Amino acid sequence: MKLPVSTEWLLHCAASLAQLKSGDTASAAQLAQYFDLPAAYLAKQLQALVKAGVLAATTGPRGGFRLARPASEITLLQLVEAVDGASSPYECREIRQQGRGALPAEECRTPCILAEKMAEAHRAWRRSLAATSLADIVAALPPSAPSRTRLRLTGAP
Amino acid sequence: MKLPVSTEWLLHCAASLAQLKSGDTASAAQLAQYFDLPAAYLAKQLQALVKAGVLAATTGPRGGFRLARPASEITLLQLVEAVDGASSPYECREIRQQGRGALPAEECRTPCILAEKMAEAHRAWRRSLAATSLADIVAALPPSAPSRTRLRLTGAP
DNA sequence: ATTATCTCGGACTAAATAGATCCGCAATGT
DNA sequence: ACATTGCGGATCTATTTAGTCCGAGATAAT
């Protein structure tokens, strides 16, 4: 059970975008340079966030990425599931209905208890991530961070 | 973020072993037949549970696997982490200290907030799984299950 | 309006990991 | 002694992840 390494990249990228002035953008190349990441691969992952609707992209000179919504309305869960997918890590394939020990379909009207417990754990994980927004992250940074980020990321103070 | 398919196998195998009479064993071949699973691969995964200390194995004829401890002292978390490893799905590589936007080491004395939040979610997941034991699982089964499992799995009533 | 340039966007390739199998060895009970 | 079972290693394949490349489209200066 492993999240892609790009998860960290995108969380930090999104947090950085949240520190820009509203309407301002940063290009994939700028973000890649800012964190020293492979630019092409980062660009690909940023597209996933666009498709998921948490980022908006504008093409052409002076274009780039920005948050699609206020930072307070973007949760860590939305970011993580945008890059990794929203499916549960545990997939019940109903092996209780297979093989020599197969249960009659009649006893399988209620979902498998093991699958239930695993799903419950996943819900706890999602709930925890959904409780934090990008605005919370930015608020926890030192007050000097946003202006420095703007300067070093886009070159604008 | 995906758990191996063998996770489901081992959870069900452990639950089945929990229904045997104390001291009784089931072989890898019996378990594979019981759920219609690839025997060789299942055997390999069962070894992981032995190494993790939740199962005990005896070789030789009439040998096989049994629970290493009472079912009430084996949690779903222990089983899942035995097969998948106990490492967190999110790995912080401190990219905040790399590239053009690198923070001075002085500002990185406190751990990255994003890593903290991800770790917190993982703790919530682990806590949820640790709250359920194999005994809880067996108790939720219909009362007729244990004797049927014993019959169909090992051939003993 | 045109052109030069900068951006995203999707197609494509390579490396890593999971899934699965097989064989020989050690141990145990009949 | 022999059949049965777990254990560990070597091997092979397939899927996923990581990473690169080039083209379509939009913008801004000329």
mmCIF file of N, CA and C in Angstrom, chain A residues 13-136:
data_model
loop_
_atom_site.group_PDB
_atom_site.id
_atom_site.type_symbol
_atom_site.label_atom_id
_atom_site.label_comp_id
_atom_site.label_asym_id
_atom_site.label_seq_id
_atom_site.Cartn_x
_atom_site.Cartn_y
_atom_site.Cartn_z
ATOM 1 N N CYS A 13 2.903 21.496 -4.289
ATOM 2 C CA CYS A 13 2.568 22.419 -5.371
ATOM 3 C C CYS A 13 1.254 23.137 -5.074
ATOM 4 N N ALA A 14 0.266 22.381 -4.658
ATOM 5 C CA ALA A 14 -1.031 22.981 -4.357
ATOM 6 C C ALA A 14 -0.905 23.974 -3.208
ATOM 7 N N ALA A 15 -0.114 23.617 -2.211
ATOM 8 C CA ALA A 15 0.076 24.532 -1.086
ATOM 9 C C ALA A 15 0.776 25.807 -1.550
ATOM 10 N N SER A 16 1.677 25.664 -2.504
ATOM 11 C CA SER A 16 2.372 26.842 -3.021
ATOM 12 C C SER A 16 1.417 27.714 -3.818
ATOM 13 N N LEU A 17 0.617 27.091 -4.659
ATOM 14 C CA LEU A 17 -0.357 27.854 -5.444
ATOM 15 C C LEU A 17 -1.328 28.589 -4.522
ATOM 16 N N ALA A 18 -1.598 27.979 -3.392
ATOM 17 C CA ALA A 18 -2.535 28.613 -2.448
ATOM 18 C C ALA A 18 -1.960 29.884 -1.851
ATOM 19 N N GLN A 19 -0.655 30.067 -1.993
ATOM 20 C CA GLN A 19 -0.015 31.260 -1.417
ATOM 21 C C GLN A 19 0.105 32.400 -2.421
ATOM 22 N N LEU A 20 -0.256 32.133 -3.685
ATOM 23 C CA LEU A 20 -0.179 33.197 -4.690
ATOM 24 C C LEU A 20 -1.353 34.156 -4.533
ATOM 25 N N LYS A 21 -1.209 35.316 -5.133
ATOM 26 C CA LYS A 21 -2.327 36.248 -5.158
ATOM 27 C C LYS A 21 -3.431 35.671 -6.035
ATOM 28 N N SER A 22 -4.652 35.922 -5.658
ATOM 29 C CA SER A 22 -5.784 35.365 -6.388
ATOM 30 C C SER A 22 -5.691 35.712 -7.869
ATOM 31 N N GLY A 23 -5.801 34.705 -8.740
ATOM 32 C CA GLY A 23 -5.739 34.915 -10.176
ATOM 33 C C GLY A 23 -4.360 34.711 -10.748
ATOM 34 N N ASP A 24 -3.347 34.757 -9.911
ATOM 35 C CA ASP A 24 -1.984 34.540 -10.367
ATOM 36 C C ASP A 24 -1.753 33.066 -10.674
ATOM 37 N N THR A 25 -0.834 32.808 -11.599
ATOM 38 C CA THR A 25 -0.569 31.417 -11.977
ATOM 39 C C THR A 25 0.918 31.114 -11.883
ATOM 40 N N ALA A 26 1.211 29.821 -11.828
ATOM 41 C CA ALA A 26 2.596 29.346 -11.897
ATOM 42 C C ALA A 26 2.624 28.208 -12.903
ATOM 43 N N SER A 27 3.635 28.205 -13.758
ATOM 44 C CA SER A 27 3.712 27.170 -14.788
ATOM 45 C C SER A 27 4.312 25.886 -14.216
ATOM 46 N N ALA A 28 4.125 24.807 -14.951
ATOM 47 C CA ALA A 28 4.699 23.536 -14.524
ATOM 48 C C ALA A 28 6.216 23.661 -14.402
ATOM 49 N N ALA A 29 6.830 24.383 -15.346
ATOM 50 C CA ALA A 29 8.283 24.543 -15.308
ATOM 51 C C ALA A 29 8.712 25.292 -14.042
ATOM 52 N N GLN A 30 7.971 26.323 -13.691
ATOM 53 C CA GLN A 30 8.312 27.081 -12.480
ATOM 54 C C GLN A 30 8.198 26.207 -11.234
ATOM 55 N N LEU A 31 7.115 25.457 -11.156
ATOM 56 C CA LEU A 31 6.925 24.589 -9.989
ATOM 57 C C LEU A 31 8.015 23.520 -9.924
ATOM 58 N N ALA A 32 8.368 22.968 -11.098
ATOM 59 C CA ALA A 32 9.396 21.930 -11.121
ATOM 60 C C ALA A 32 10.726 22.492 -10.625
ATOM 61 N N GLN A 33 11.052 23.691 -11.074
ATOM 62 C CA GLN A 33 12.291 24.321 -10.638
ATOM 63 C C GLN A 33 12.247 24.631 -9.141
ATOM 64 N N TYR A 34 11.102 25.051 -8.694
ATOM 65 C CA TYR A 34 10.953 25.452 -7.291
ATOM 66 C C TYR A 34 11.235 24.295 -6.345
ATOM 67 N N PHE A 35 10.882 23.063 -6.769
ATOM 68 C CA PHE A 35 11.099 21.898 -5.899
ATOM 69 C C PHE A 35 12.155 20.946 -6.451
ATOM 70 N N ASP A 36 12.767 21.307 -7.582
ATOM 71 C CA ASP A 36 13.762 20.449 -8.231
ATOM 72 C C ASP A 36 13.171 19.077 -8.562
ATOM 73 N N LEU A 37 12.165 19.096 -9.428
ATOM 74 C CA LEU A 37 11.475 17.873 -9.812
ATOM 75 C C LEU A 37 11.541 17.711 -11.324
ATOM 76 N N PRO A 38 11.377 16.498 -11.840
ATOM 77 C CA PRO A 38 11.326 16.294 -13.290
ATOM 78 C C PRO A 38 10.136 17.020 -13.877
ATOM 79 N N ALA A 39 10.398 18.004 -14.709
ATOM 80 C CA ALA A 39 9.352 18.928 -15.161
ATOM 81 C C ALA A 39 8.256 18.221 -15.938
ATOM 82 N N ALA A 40 8.666 17.335 -16.861
ATOM 83 C CA ALA A 40 7.660 16.719 -17.728
ATOM 84 C C ALA A 40 6.702 15.847 -16.926
ATOM 85 N N TYR A 41 7.270 15.112 -15.980
ATOM 86 C CA TYR A 41 6.434 14.202 -15.206
ATOM 87 C C TYR A 41 5.526 14.974 -14.255
ATOM 88 N N LEU A 42 6.063 16.035 -13.702
ATOM 89 C CA LEU A 42 5.219 16.862 -12.842
ATOM 90 C C LEU A 42 4.048 17.439 -13.630
ATOM 91 N N ALA A 43 4.340 17.891 -14.851
ATOM 92 C CA ALA A 43 3.282 18.460 -15.688
ATOM 93 C C ALA A 43 2.160 17.460 -15.879
ATOM 94 N N LYS A 44 2.564 16.207 -16.102
ATOM 95 C CA LYS A 44 1.563 15.170 -16.302
ATOM 96 C C LYS A 44 0.675 15.016 -15.085
ATOM 97 N N GLN A 45 1.274 15.046 -13.924
ATOM 98 C CA GLN A 45 0.496 14.853 -12.704
ATOM 99 C C GLN A 45 -0.396 16.058 -12.421
ATOM 100 N N LEU A 46 0.100 17.244 -12.777
ATOM 101 C CA LEU A 46 -0.719 18.437 -12.575
ATOM 102 C C LEU A 46 -1.990 18.351 -13.415
ATOM 103 N N GLN A 47 -1.847 17.747 -14.589
ATOM 104 C CA GLN A 47 -3.039 17.583 -15.422
ATOM 105 C C GLN A 47 -4.105 16.750 -14.724
ATOM 106 N N ALA A 48 -3.648 15.789 -13.938
ATOM 107 C CA ALA A 48 -4.625 14.959 -13.221
ATOM 108 C C ALA A 48 -5.434 15.823 -12.253
ATOM 109 N N LEU A 49 -4.753 16.788 -11.640
ATOM 110 C CA LEU A 49 -5.482 17.666 -10.715
ATOM 111 C C LEU A 49 -6.460 18.565 -11.473
ATOM 112 N N VAL A 50 -6.087 18.937 -12.700
ATOM 113 C CA VAL A 50 -7.003 19.735 -13.507
ATOM 114 C C VAL A 50 -8.243 18.909 -13.846
ATOM 115 N N LYS A 51 -7.996 17.673 -14.280
ATOM 116 C CA LYS A 51 -9.128 16.807 -14.624
ATOM 117 C C LYS A 51 -10.030 16.587 -13.410
ATOM 118 N N ALA A 52 -9.428 16.541 -12.236
ATOM 119 C CA ALA A 52 -10.211 16.345 -11.022
ATOM 120 C C ALA A 52 -10.916 17.624 -10.579
ATOM 121 N N GLY A 53 -10.570 18.736 -11.214
ATOM 122 C CA GLY A 53 -11.291 19.971 -10.925
ATOM 123 C C GLY A 53 -10.763 20.777 -9.754
ATOM 124 N N VAL A 54 -9.611 20.424 -9.218
ATOM 125 C CA VAL A 54 -9.090 21.215 -8.099
ATOM 126 C C VAL A 54 -8.127 22.291 -8.582
ATOM 127 N N LEU A 55 -7.545 22.093 -9.760
ATOM 128 C CA LEU A 55 -6.711 23.136 -10.363
ATOM 129 C C LEU A 55 -7.346 23.586 -11.680
ATOM 130 N N ALA A 56 -7.015 24.818 -12.076
ATOM 131 C CA ALA A 56 -7.413 25.304 -13.386
ATOM 132 C C ALA A 56 -6.147 25.694 -14.128
ATOM 133 N N ALA A 57 -6.115 25.424 -15.425
ATOM 134 C CA ALA A 57 -4.929 25.706 -16.222
ATOM 135 C C ALA A 57 -5.262 26.672 -17.339
ATOM 136 N N THR A 58 -4.352 27.596 -17.615
ATOM 137 C CA THR A 58 -4.497 28.477 -18.766
ATOM 138 C C THR A 58 -3.252 28.329 -19.620
ATOM 139 N N THR A 59 -3.445 28.182 -20.926
ATOM 140 C CA THR A 59 -2.312 27.977 -21.825
ATOM 141 C C THR A 59 -1.779 29.315 -22.307
ATOM 142 N N GLY A 60 -0.743 29.235 -23.124
ATOM 143 C CA GLY A 60 -0.164 30.443 -23.706
ATOM 144 C C GLY A 60 0.821 31.129 -22.781
ATOM 145 N N PRO A 61 1.541 32.123 -23.304
ATOM 146 C CA PRO A 61 2.512 32.865 -22.495
ATOM 147 C C PRO A 61 1.857 33.463 -21.250
ATOM 148 N N ARG A 62 2.564 33.454 -20.172
ATOM 149 C CA ARG A 62 2.076 33.943 -18.869
ATOM 150 C C ARG A 62 0.952 33.054 -18.335
ATOM 151 N N GLY A 63 0.781 31.898 -18.917
ATOM 152 C CA GLY A 63 -0.251 30.999 -18.403
ATOM 153 C C GLY A 63 0.318 30.132 -17.301
ATOM 154 N N GLY A 64 -0.439 29.100 -16.944
ATOM 155 C CA GLY A 64 0.019 28.184 -15.891
ATOM 156 C C GLY A 64 -1.154 27.662 -15.094
ATOM 157 N N PHE A 65 -0.867 27.263 -13.866
ATOM 158 C CA PHE A 65 -1.887 26.653 -13.015
ATOM 159 C C PHE A 65 -2.258 27.570 -11.859
ATOM 160 N N ARG A 66 -3.486 27.457 -11.458
ATOM 161 C CA ARG A 66 -3.958 28.139 -10.255
ATOM 162 C C ARG A 66 -5.027 27.258 -9.610
ATOM 163 N N LEU A 67 -5.384 27.571 -8.384
ATOM 164 C CA LEU A 67 -6.441 26.810 -7.721
ATOM 165 C C LEU A 67 -7.768 27.071 -8.429
ATOM 166 N N ALA A 68 -8.562 26.051 -8.567
ATOM 167 C CA ALA A 68 -9.855 26.202 -9.223
ATOM 168 C C ALA A 68 -10.898 26.766 -8.271
ATOM 169 N N ARG A 69 -10.605 26.711 -6.968
ATOM 170 C CA ARG A 69 -11.549 27.177 -5.942
ATOM 171 C C ARG A 69 -10.761 27.813 -4.812
ATOM 172 N N PRO A 70 -11.446 28.489 -3.911
ATOM 173 C CA PRO A 70 -10.738 29.015 -2.732
ATOM 174 C C PRO A 70 -10.042 27.893 -1.973
ATOM 175 N N ALA A 71 -8.893 28.214 -1.384
ATOM 176 C CA ALA A 71 -8.084 27.205 -0.693
ATOM 177 C C ALA A 71 -8.862 26.540 0.433
ATOM 178 N N SER A 72 -9.820 27.257 0.999
ATOM 179 C CA SER A 72 -10.580 26.693 2.119
ATOM 180 C C SER A 72 -11.531 25.605 1.645
ATOM 181 N N GLU A 73 -11.753 25.518 0.342
ATOM 182 C CA GLU A 73 -12.690 24.520 -0.186
ATOM 183 C C GLU A 73 -11.972 23.393 -0.912
ATOM 184 N N ILE A 74 -10.664 23.301 -0.702
ATOM 185 C CA ILE A 74 -9.891 22.202 -1.279
ATOM 186 C C ILE A 74 -9.271 21.411 -0.130
ATOM 187 N N THR A 75 -9.699 20.164 0.014
ATOM 188 C CA THR A 75 -9.198 19.337 1.118
ATOM 189 C C THR A 75 -8.025 18.476 0.647
ATOM 190 N N LEU A 76 -7.267 18.008 1.625
ATOM 191 C CA LEU A 76 -6.168 17.102 1.307
ATOM 192 C C LEU A 76 -6.697 15.845 0.635
ATOM 193 N N LEU A 77 -7.867 15.398 1.054
ATOM 194 C CA LEU A 77 -8.443 14.203 0.453
ATOM 195 C C LEU A 77 -8.662 14.387 -1.039
ATOM 196 N N GLN A 78 -9.193 15.541 -1.417
ATOM 197 C CA GLN A 78 -9.435 15.783 -2.842
ATOM 198 C C GLN A 78 -8.139 15.747 -3.634
ATOM 199 N N LEU A 79 -7.081 16.279 -3.062
ATOM 200 C CA LEU A 79 -5.789 16.278 -3.745
ATOM 201 C C LEU A 79 -5.248 14.864 -3.870
ATOM 202 N N VAL A 80 -5.281 14.140 -2.756
ATOM 203 C CA VAL A 80 -4.716 12.785 -2.762
ATOM 204 C C VAL A 80 -5.497 11.888 -3.715
ATOM 205 N N GLU A 81 -6.798 11.981 -3.679
ATOM 206 C CA GLU A 81 -7.595 11.103 -4.544
ATOM 207 C C GLU A 81 -7.511 11.540 -5.997
ATOM 208 N N ALA A 82 -7.176 12.805 -6.233
ATOM 209 C CA ALA A 82 -7.008 13.242 -7.626
ATOM 210 C C ALA A 82 -5.782 12.585 -8.241
ATOM 211 N N VAL A 83 -4.736 12.426 -7.462
ATOM 212 C CA VAL A 83 -3.510 11.862 -8.021
ATOM 213 C C VAL A 83 -3.498 10.341 -7.934
ATOM 214 N N ASP A 84 -4.147 9.777 -6.953
ATOM 215 C CA ASP A 84 -4.034 8.332 -6.734
ATOM 216 C C ASP A 84 -5.297 7.568 -7.075
ATOM 217 N N GLY A 85 -6.372 8.261 -7.324
ATOM 218 C CA GLY A 85 -7.634 7.582 -7.551
ATOM 219 C C GLY A 85 -8.386 7.418 -6.244
ATOM 220 N N ALA A 86 -9.687 7.232 -6.347
ATOM 221 C CA ALA A 86 -10.527 7.236 -5.154
ATOM 222 C C ALA A 86 -10.918 5.838 -4.713
ATOM 223 N N SER A 87 -10.352 4.809 -5.339
ATOM 224 C CA SER A 87 -10.797 3.465 -4.996
ATOM 225 C C SER A 87 -10.176 3.008 -3.685
ATOM 226 N N SER A 88 -10.888 2.129 -3.009
ATOM 227 C CA SER A 88 -10.424 1.621 -1.726
ATOM 228 C C SER A 88 -9.213 0.714 -1.925
ATOM 229 N N PRO A 89 -8.251 0.757 -1.015
ATOM 230 C CA PRO A 89 -7.066 -0.092 -1.156
ATOM 231 C C PRO A 89 -7.391 -1.575 -1.032
ATOM 232 N N TYR A 90 -8.443 -1.893 -0.328
ATOM 233 C CA TYR A 90 -8.853 -3.293 -0.169
ATOM 234 C C TYR A 90 -10.008 -3.578 -1.098
ATOM 235 N N GLU A 91 -9.829 -4.584 -1.923
ATOM 236 C CA GLU A 91 -10.896 -4.928 -2.848
ATOM 237 C C GLU A 91 -11.420 -6.318 -2.513
ATOM 238 N N CYS A 92 -12.682 -6.396 -2.165
ATOM 239 C CA CYS A 92 -13.292 -7.677 -1.826
ATOM 240 C C CYS A 92 -13.687 -8.400 -3.103
ATOM 241 N N ARG A 93 -13.099 -9.569 -3.306
ATOM 242 C CA ARG A 93 -13.438 -10.343 -4.498
ATOM 243 C C ARG A 93 -14.328 -11.521 -4.170
ATOM 244 N N GLU A 94 -14.901 -11.485 -2.993
ATOM 245 C CA GLU A 94 -15.897 -12.499 -2.599
ATOM 246 C C GLU A 94 -15.348 -13.914 -2.691
ATOM 247 N N ILE A 95 -14.156 -14.113 -2.162
ATOM 248 C CA ILE A 95 -13.625 -15.468 -2.220
ATOM 249 C C ILE A 95 -14.404 -16.393 -1.295
ATOM 250 N N ARG A 96 -15.212 -15.831 -0.415
ATOM 251 C CA ARG A 96 -16.038 -16.698 0.446
ATOM 252 C C ARG A 96 -17.053 -17.466 -0.379
ATOM 253 N N GLN A 97 -17.276 -17.044 -1.628
ATOM 254 C CA GLN A 97 -18.226 -17.755 -2.484
ATOM 255 C C GLN A 97 -17.533 -18.709 -3.435
ATOM 256 N N GLN A 98 -16.211 -18.883 -3.271
ATOM 257 C CA GLN A 98 -15.465 -19.731 -4.197
ATOM 258 C C GLN A 98 -14.844 -20.918 -3.481
ATOM 259 N N GLY A 99 -14.558 -21.953 -4.242
ATOM 260 C CA GLY A 99 -13.827 -23.111 -3.730
ATOM 261 C C GLY A 99 -14.688 -24.040 -2.903
ATOM 262 N N ARG A 100 -13.999 -24.949 -2.242
ATOM 263 C CA ARG A 100 -14.655 -26.002 -1.460
ATOM 264 C C ARG A 100 -15.495 -25.435 -0.331
ATOM 265 N N GLY A 101 -15.078 -24.297 0.194
ATOM 266 C CA GLY A 101 -15.803 -23.708 1.330
ATOM 267 C C GLY A 101 -16.826 -22.673 0.924
ATOM 268 N N ALA A 102 -17.181 -22.655 -0.349
ATOM 269 C CA ALA A 102 -18.086 -21.621 -0.842
ATOM 270 C C ALA A 102 -19.378 -21.578 -0.040
ATOM 271 N N LEU A 103 -19.773 -20.395 0.340
ATOM 272 C CA LEU A 103 -21.027 -20.240 1.069
ATOM 273 C C LEU A 103 -22.178 -20.140 0.067
ATOM 274 N N PRO A 104 -23.347 -20.618 0.430
ATOM 275 C CA PRO A 104 -24.506 -20.448 -0.449
ATOM 276 C C PRO A 104 -24.827 -18.961 -0.595
ATOM 277 N N ALA A 105 -25.252 -18.583 -1.803
ATOM 278 C CA ALA A 105 -25.536 -17.170 -2.080
ATOM 279 C C ALA A 105 -26.494 -16.588 -1.045
ATOM 280 N N GLU A 106 -27.304 -17.457 -0.490
ATOM 281 C CA GLU A 106 -28.295 -17.011 0.488
ATOM 282 C C GLU A 106 -27.635 -16.402 1.734
ATOM 283 N N GLU A 107 -26.472 -16.968 2.101
ATOM 284 C CA GLU A 107 -25.779 -16.449 3.291
ATOM 285 C C GLU A 107 -24.907 -15.241 2.974
ATOM 286 N N CYS A 108 -24.863 -14.854 1.709
ATOM 287 C CA CYS A 108 -24.021 -13.735 1.300
ATOM 288 C C CYS A 108 -24.835 -12.497 0.956
ATOM 289 N N ARG A 109 -26.031 -12.440 1.477
ATOM 290 C CA ARG A 109 -26.832 -11.226 1.242
ATOM 291 C C ARG A 109 -26.222 -10.048 1.991
ATOM 292 N N THR A 110 -25.726 -10.329 3.177
ATOM 293 C CA THR A 110 -25.024 -9.256 3.901
ATOM 294 C C THR A 110 -23.570 -9.249 3.447
ATOM 295 N N PRO A 111 -22.990 -8.051 3.307
ATOM 296 C CA PRO A 111 -21.609 -7.978 2.828
ATOM 297 C C PRO A 111 -20.650 -8.667 3.790
ATOM 298 N N CYS A 112 -19.551 -9.143 3.256
ATOM 299 C CA CYS A 112 -18.520 -9.820 4.025
ATOM 300 C C CYS A 112 -18.029 -8.910 5.159
ATOM 301 N N ILE A 113 -17.990 -9.465 6.369
ATOM 302 C CA ILE A 113 -17.621 -8.644 7.532
ATOM 303 C C ILE A 113 -16.212 -8.100 7.412
ATOM 304 N N LEU A 114 -15.323 -8.898 6.862
ATOM 305 C CA LEU A 114 -13.951 -8.424 6.702
ATOM 306 C C LEU A 114 -13.913 -7.220 5.770
ATOM 307 N N ALA A 115 -14.635 -7.296 4.670
ATOM 308 C CA ALA A 115 -14.682 -6.162 3.751
ATOM 309 C C ALA A 115 -15.272 -4.941 4.444
ATOM 310 N N GLU A 116 -16.270 -5.166 5.275
ATOM 311 C CA GLU A 116 -16.877 -4.065 6.011
ATOM 312 C C GLU A 116 -15.862 -3.367 6.913
ATOM 313 N N LYS A 117 -15.103 -4.173 7.633
ATOM 314 C CA LYS A 117 -14.123 -3.604 8.557
ATOM 315 C C LYS A 117 -13.026 -2.851 7.802
ATOM 316 N N MET A 118 -12.591 -3.420 6.691
ATOM 317 C CA MET A 118 -11.583 -2.743 5.894
ATOM 318 C C MET A 118 -12.132 -1.433 5.336
ATOM 319 N N ALA A 119 -13.377 -1.448 4.906
ATOM 320 C CA ALA A 119 -13.990 -0.233 4.375
ATOM 321 C C ALA A 119 -14.137 0.814 5.466
ATOM 322 N N GLU A 120 -14.427 0.348 6.666
ATOM 323 C CA GLU A 120 -14.561 1.289 7.781
ATOM 324 C C GLU A 120 -13.237 1.990 8.060
ATOM 325 N N ALA A 121 -12.140 1.218 8.001
ATOM 326 C CA ALA A 121 -10.822 1.821 8.204
ATOM 327 C C ALA A 121 -10.523 2.849 7.116
ATOM 328 N N HIS A 122 -10.919 2.519 5.902
ATOM 329 C CA HIS A 122 -10.694 3.458 4.811
ATOM 330 C C HIS A 122 -11.510 4.728 5.001
ATOM 331 N N ARG A 123 -12.698 4.574 5.497
ATOM 332 C CA ARG A 123 -13.513 5.763 5.772
ATOM 333 C C ARG A 123 -12.851 6.638 6.830
ATOM 334 N N ALA A 124 -12.273 5.999 7.836
ATOM 335 C CA ALA A 124 -11.584 6.777 8.877
ATOM 336 C C ALA A 124 -10.423 7.564 8.274
ATOM 337 N N TRP A 125 -9.713 6.939 7.347
ATOM 338 C CA TRP A 125 -8.598 7.598 6.671
ATOM 339 C C TRP A 125 -9.091 8.782 5.851
ATOM 340 N N ARG A 126 -10.141 8.569 5.093
ATOM 341 C CA ARG A 126 -10.675 9.644 4.257
ATOM 342 C C ARG A 126 -11.208 10.786 5.113
ATOM 343 N N ARG A 127 -11.867 10.438 6.189
ATOM 344 C CA ARG A 127 -12.428 11.458 7.057
ATOM 345 C C ARG A 127 -11.317 12.353 7.606
ATOM 346 N N SER A 128 -10.221 11.695 7.986
ATOM 347 C CA SER A 128 -9.103 12.462 8.536
ATOM 348 C C SER A 128 -8.534 13.436 7.506
ATOM 349 N N LEU A 129 -8.381 12.957 6.289
ATOM 350 C CA LEU A 129 -7.811 13.830 5.247
ATOM 351 C C LEU A 129 -8.788 14.925 4.836
ATOM 352 N N ALA A 130 -10.070 14.599 4.883
ATOM 353 C CA ALA A 130 -11.071 15.589 4.480
ATOM 354 C C ALA A 130 -11.201 16.707 5.502
ATOM 355 N N ALA A 131 -10.651 16.480 6.686
ATOM 356 C CA ALA A 131 -10.802 17.478 7.758
ATOM 357 C C ALA A 131 -9.829 18.636 7.613
ATOM 358 N N THR A 132 -8.865 18.519 6.716
ATOM 359 C CA THR A 132 -7.869 19.583 6.555
ATOM 360 C C THR A 132 -7.946 20.168 5.152
ATOM 361 N N SER A 133 -8.009 21.490 5.081
ATOM 362 C CA SER A 133 -8.044 22.162 3.784
ATOM 363 C C SER A 133 -6.694 22.825 3.505
ATOM 364 N N LEU A 134 -6.513 23.227 2.283
ATOM 365 C CA LEU A 134 -5.287 23.937 1.927
ATOM 366 C C LEU A 134 -5.150 25.228 2.723
ATOM 367 N N ALA A 135 -6.273 25.838 3.028
ATOM 368 C CA ALA A 135 -6.225 27.064 3.829
ATOM 369 C C ALA A 135 -5.654 26.767 5.212
ATOM 370 N N ASP A 136 -6.017 25.620 5.771
ATOM 371 C CA ASP A 136 -5.454 25.236 7.074
ATOM 372 C C ASP A 136 -3.941 25.078 6.973
#
